[in-house]
Each structure stands twice: as C-alpha cells, then as structure tokens.
Amino acid sequence: MTFLGMPLAHAPRGVGHLRGDEPFPRAARTALANPQLRRNVQHATTTIRGKSGRVIAELPDWQDLRAAGSALKAYTMANLPRLLEQLEAKVTEAGGVVHWAADAAEANRIVTGLVRATGEQRVLKIKSMATQEIGLNEALADAGITPVETDLAELIVQLGDDKPSHILVPAIHRNRSEIREIFLRAMPGVDPALTDDPPVLAAAARRYLRETFLTTKVAVSGANFGIAETGTLTVVESEGNGRMCLTLPDTLITVMGIEKVVPTWQDLEVFLQLLPRASTGERMNPYTSMWQGVTPGDGPQSFHLVLLDNGRSAVLADEVGRSALHCIRCSACLNVCPVYERTGGHAYGSVYPGPIGAVLSPQLTGVEDNASLPYASSLCGACFDACPVKIDIPSILVHLRNQVPHPAAEKAVMAAAAYTMDRPRLYARAQRAAKFTKLVGKRGRGLPPPLNGWSAARDLPTPPPESFRDWWRSR
Ligand code: SF4
C-alpha cells in the first residue's frame, strides 16, 4: 500500500492534541498528588468495570464475537484503500460530499471553510474523538465560530475550560459538587439556586442545550462506523443529544478517521454487540443513529464527510503496531488499567489516554515525540483481556519500547546481558556474582550511577539463596 504514491512508512505523522507538554512520569506525579482525582477515577472505573463484566457474562459467544471483531478489523486494514474509495463513491451517490484530509491542519481548514460558507457563527458538536484529536474547537474559535459541545460530559469539560480525561466519560475526574460550581460559573442562563443533585444538574444542561439545538443550523459529528457497502455513517451514544445534532440542523459535517470504515452492513452486527457491552456495560446502545447522504425534506440538506488520516497511514505501515487501528474506542482497557486508575487521563497528554493511548499516540506522532508513553504500563495484560477486538496492547507496548531512543548506559547493560545469557558458563558465574547485588539492591536503596535511573522507581530483585542450576545439581 502507498500514501499518495509514497511507501506508507513515509506517510505524514499526526499533529493536533496527541502529545502533552511534559513526559508521562512527570505529569503522573502531579496527578498522583491529587487525592480527589484518584477517588473520582477509581469510583467511576470500578463501577463501569462491574457493570460491563455482568453483561458480558450473559453472552456465551463473547469470545467468538471478539474473534470475529478482530478478524473483521484485520480484513479492513488489509483492504483499506479499496474500502475507502467504495465508501466515497456510495456517500457521493447518496448526495453527500467527501473530503480527504492528510492531517489535522487540513481537516480543520476544510471544516472551518464549510462552516464559513453557511454564514453561521455557531456549530453544534457531537462527542467525537477525531475532532478532539485535530483540535477542531480551537480552530473554529480562531475563525470566530463558537462550537457548543452537546454531550453532557463534554459540555462539563468545555464549560470548565478543562480537558477530557477518559474516552467515554470525559468528565470522569469531576464530582457533582465540582460540576455544580462549573455550571454556576459558565452556563448561560443557569438558575442561581442550582443544587448538586444529579437530576437537577442534568435538567439545567437539558434546558440550555434544547435552546441551542433549536437555534443552531450547523452540526459537526464524528462517526463510530462508516459502511463501505452502502455509504452509511453511524453514531452510537447514550443521551440522544447526538441524534438531535444529526437531524435538526441544515448542514451536517462528519469527521471520520479512515480506520473507522467497515466493509458491509452485516459486519455492523458484530460491532454493535461488542461496543456497548465493553464500553458502557449496556446490552445495546440507547441511541444508534445511521444516515446515508441527504434525504430531501428530512434531516440536514447538506452533508459533508471529511476522511481524516493524520498519521494513520504511517501506523498502517507497522506490521505489529497497526492493530492499534482496530480500536473501536470502547474504553474498556482504560477501566481495567492499574496505571490509568491511579493517574487518570490528563497525565497521558494526548486525547487518547490509558493503554490504547500509550500505543496509539506514539505511533500517530512518531514514537520519538511521545517516548514516555510506551512505558506507562505495568504490562499486566488486563487491557488485552478486556479489549473486545483483541488488540494485544502489551505486545505493541514492548514493540514500541524497542523503538524508543535508549540511553547509552542502558544499551551497554542490555548488550552485556544478551552476551552473558548466550553463554551458559558465563551465565552461571554471573548468577553467583549476582548474590552480591543484595548489598546494593535492598529496598529503598538504588543502583549506583549510571544505572540509578533504572532503580529510581523500582527495587532491584533480591537473588534467591540457591539458583535453579545449584538446586538441580544437588538432586
Ligand atoms: S484498545 Fe480495545 S479496549 Fe481499548 S478502547 Fe480500543 S477497543 Fe476498547
């Protein structure tokens, strides 16, 4: 496969909100110092995990569904150019207009231009990871256009001038008293007597959003799936606000990552079973909206689909790493990750936090630009077990760690270890010598320079009193 005639490996890297201001270890330390954040994240992830586990246990063929989802995604990646061209042809046939964006800047230019052409100065936004990735809200604001997030959690994040910290529950780091305070400070027309009772908070958001839905003529959405066979776009959501955005405005602009294409209608059956159970712990999504181009007299009369690359072609070039593109953004891997549970999402610096962020963001930007993220994992494997499309995240993490630039001391130690392990006698001698590491490896004491970086965050394992070889010989 090629990108504009170039080998995929030379395709442009992703830009936008994919890297943070500081490396993960430093950002994680700041997050760990916030006990409220840790309590909020732990409570939310534990609740979703439990709910999801219960509904998954109801399906005797869950493992078969996972295998089917994984196979469908692998097929899609292997046939991506053909499927995308088929999708383009079908959307065009149905009255839509398809645009191709190589990166975030181009996608923002296209969307901003389309909104400007309508003469409108405000757009509705449906919760979408792709538009967060490209920083669309900031680009619209720079062009004098006001984006209004309509997903409740995204609205909380937007009004709080904050950043999302979870793929599915962007305001997971906020509790209800913090949300009340944000609404009182930033929501136009809010009742000053607002309490922090969840139904009262939801009613306040509903009133504000209903007014906005009825007076805004352009909406921007993402897409969970785009069916190549028919040109049908799909958005799944829980609140119904997405459906308002998809049906009420005159103009609809959808930004979709190129990996979200699925070959046929029938394939959707697999993903619509996997996604809700793995993400919100529901048997089916409360709102699954599908549309195909333009229907005269019904819904938006102008539809644009922006197909976004932004580094995805370069990810596709990596035989191990490309399975990160199979992700259906369910967030199950976040909810089971012991690292995410303690740091929350902001520490990852990218719009994609947690285990999937640790493998996707460095590949989209180029691993040298996000070099700390492949280490944001204990490699416990919980993410692999939880993933509904069986992405082997731990193997990709190890693969990416091998691509990260390593300090000279570490490279020398690893070369020496490989040389020693290749030679049984030398290895036996090294094992005997390792007993002396007890002197330097006690808990609370690190290795001497230049190896102290390794032991700064871990204890040197204490060697056993008897090696396996000695034990074998003695019996
Ligand atoms: S990697 Fe798997 S578990 Fe994680 S968000 Fe993507 S699909 Fe869900």
mmCIF file of C-alpha atoms in Angstrom, residues 431-432 435 438 462-475:
data_model
loop_
_atom_site.group_PDB
_atom_site.id
_atom_site.type_symbol
_atom_site.label_atom_id
_atom_site.label_comp_id
_atom_site.label_asym_id
_atom_site.label_seq_id
_atom_site.Cartn_x
_atom_site.Cartn_y
_atom_site.Cartn_z
ATOM 1 C CA GLN A 431 24.425 -15.768 38.810
ATOM 2 C CA ARG A 432 26.918 -16.447 41.576
ATOM 3 C CA LYS A 435 24.370 -12.600 45.163
ATOM 4 C CA LYS A 438 21.971 -7.900 47.800
ATOM 5 C CA THR A 462 16.761 -9.960 45.615
ATOM 6 C CA PRO A 463 18.513 -13.061 44.157
ATOM 7 C CA PRO A 464 17.309 -16.369 45.704
ATOM 8 C CA PRO A 465 19.742 -18.106 48.123
ATOM 9 C CA GLU A 466 20.064 -21.049 45.714
ATOM 10 C CA SER A 467 19.976 -20.825 41.903
ATOM 11 C CA PHE A 468 17.950 -23.299 39.829
ATOM 12 C CA ARG A 469 21.185 -24.846 38.498
ATOM 13 C CA ASP A 470 22.511 -25.478 42.043
ATOM 14 C CA TRP A 471 19.141 -26.912 43.092
ATOM 15 C CA TRP A 472 19.114 -29.228 40.019
ATOM 16 C CA ARG A 473 22.650 -30.414 40.623
ATOM 17 C CA SER A 474 22.010 -31.173 44.299
ATOM 18 C CA ARG A 475 19.105 -33.500 43.348
#
